[in-house]
XYZ file of C-alpha atoms in Angstrom:
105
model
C 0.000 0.000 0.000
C 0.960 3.691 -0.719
C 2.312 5.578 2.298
C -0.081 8.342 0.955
C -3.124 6.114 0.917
C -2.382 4.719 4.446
C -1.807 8.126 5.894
C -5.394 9.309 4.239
C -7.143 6.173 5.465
C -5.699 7.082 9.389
C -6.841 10.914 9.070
C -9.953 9.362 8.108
C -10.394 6.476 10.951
C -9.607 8.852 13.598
C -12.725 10.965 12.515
C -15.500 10.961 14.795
C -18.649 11.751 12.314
C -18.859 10.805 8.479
C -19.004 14.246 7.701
C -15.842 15.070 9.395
C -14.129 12.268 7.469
C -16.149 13.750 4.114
C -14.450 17.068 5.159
C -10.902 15.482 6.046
C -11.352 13.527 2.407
C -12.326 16.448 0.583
C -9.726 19.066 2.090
C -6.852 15.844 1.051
C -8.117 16.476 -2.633
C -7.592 20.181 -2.127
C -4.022 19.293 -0.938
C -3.329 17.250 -4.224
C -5.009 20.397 -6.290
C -2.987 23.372 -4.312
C 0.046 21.395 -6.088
C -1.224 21.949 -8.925
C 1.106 24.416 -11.283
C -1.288 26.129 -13.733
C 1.926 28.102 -14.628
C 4.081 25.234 -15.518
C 1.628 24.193 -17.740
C 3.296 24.926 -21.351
C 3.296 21.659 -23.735
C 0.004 19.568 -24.489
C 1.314 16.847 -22.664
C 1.514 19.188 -19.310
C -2.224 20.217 -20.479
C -3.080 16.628 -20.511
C -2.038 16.009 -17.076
C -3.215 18.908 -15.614
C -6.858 18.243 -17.032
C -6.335 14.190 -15.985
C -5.679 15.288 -12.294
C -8.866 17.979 -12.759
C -10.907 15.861 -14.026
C -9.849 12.728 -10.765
C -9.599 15.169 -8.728
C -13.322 16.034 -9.177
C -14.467 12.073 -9.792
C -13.334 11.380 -6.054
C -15.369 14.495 -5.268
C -18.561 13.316 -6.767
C -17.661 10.037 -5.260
C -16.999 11.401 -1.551
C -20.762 13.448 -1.950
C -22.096 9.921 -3.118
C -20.594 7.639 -0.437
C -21.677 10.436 2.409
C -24.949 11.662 1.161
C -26.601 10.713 4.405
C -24.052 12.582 6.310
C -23.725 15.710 4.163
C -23.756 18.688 6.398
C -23.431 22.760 5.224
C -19.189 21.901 5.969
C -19.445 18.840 3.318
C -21.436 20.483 0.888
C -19.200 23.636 0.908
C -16.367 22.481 0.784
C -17.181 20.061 -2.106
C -18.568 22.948 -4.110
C -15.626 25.187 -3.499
C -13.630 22.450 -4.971
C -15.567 22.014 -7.702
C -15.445 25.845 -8.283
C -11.271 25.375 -7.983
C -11.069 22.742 -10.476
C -13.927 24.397 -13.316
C -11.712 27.388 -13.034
C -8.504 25.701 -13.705
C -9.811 23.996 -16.090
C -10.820 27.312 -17.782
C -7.803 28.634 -17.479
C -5.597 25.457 -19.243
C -8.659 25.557 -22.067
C -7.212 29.402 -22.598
C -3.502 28.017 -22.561
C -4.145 27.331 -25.868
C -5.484 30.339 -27.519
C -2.559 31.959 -27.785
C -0.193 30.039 -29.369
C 2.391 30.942 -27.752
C 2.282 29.103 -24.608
C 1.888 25.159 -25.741
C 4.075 24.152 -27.878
């Protein structure tokens, strides 16, 4: 097993409600997005993995809000939507990368 996954999975055991683990999930996916170097981005192949991790990142969202729709509280729902909002305006900005011409090669 991944040290990453194993660290996730004991954040999310020591929870005490399924919301706070749906929180403790979600903010893990924001951790993996904040690394995220729109900047960087200049070939197609950096586009492609920058809209492969976009589009995961908000899969496991979707999939968190599915697995925890019992337990959603106003914490869950925000945070998943100002997620969602993070990753629909990244993936505006990569989608503009391209306009220009000059920045993927």
């Amino acid at each position: 097993m991944f040290s990453v996954f194993s660290s996730t999975d004991y954040h999310s055991m020591r929870a005490s409600t399924p919301a706070e683990t749906a929180v403790k999930r979600l903010s893990g996916i924001g951790e993996v997005l904040s690394g995220l170097d729109l900047a960087a981005v200049r070939t197609q192949d950096d586009r492609a993995r920058a809209l492969w991790t976009l589009d995961t990142a908000d899969k496991c969202i979707r999939m968190i809000l599915a697995e925890f729709r019992t337990a959603r509280t106003t914490a869950v729902v925000r945070k998943a939507k100002s997620l969602i909002d993070m990753i629909e305006q990244a993936r505006d900005e990569i989608s503009g990368c391209g306009d220009g011409g000059n920045i993927l090669s």
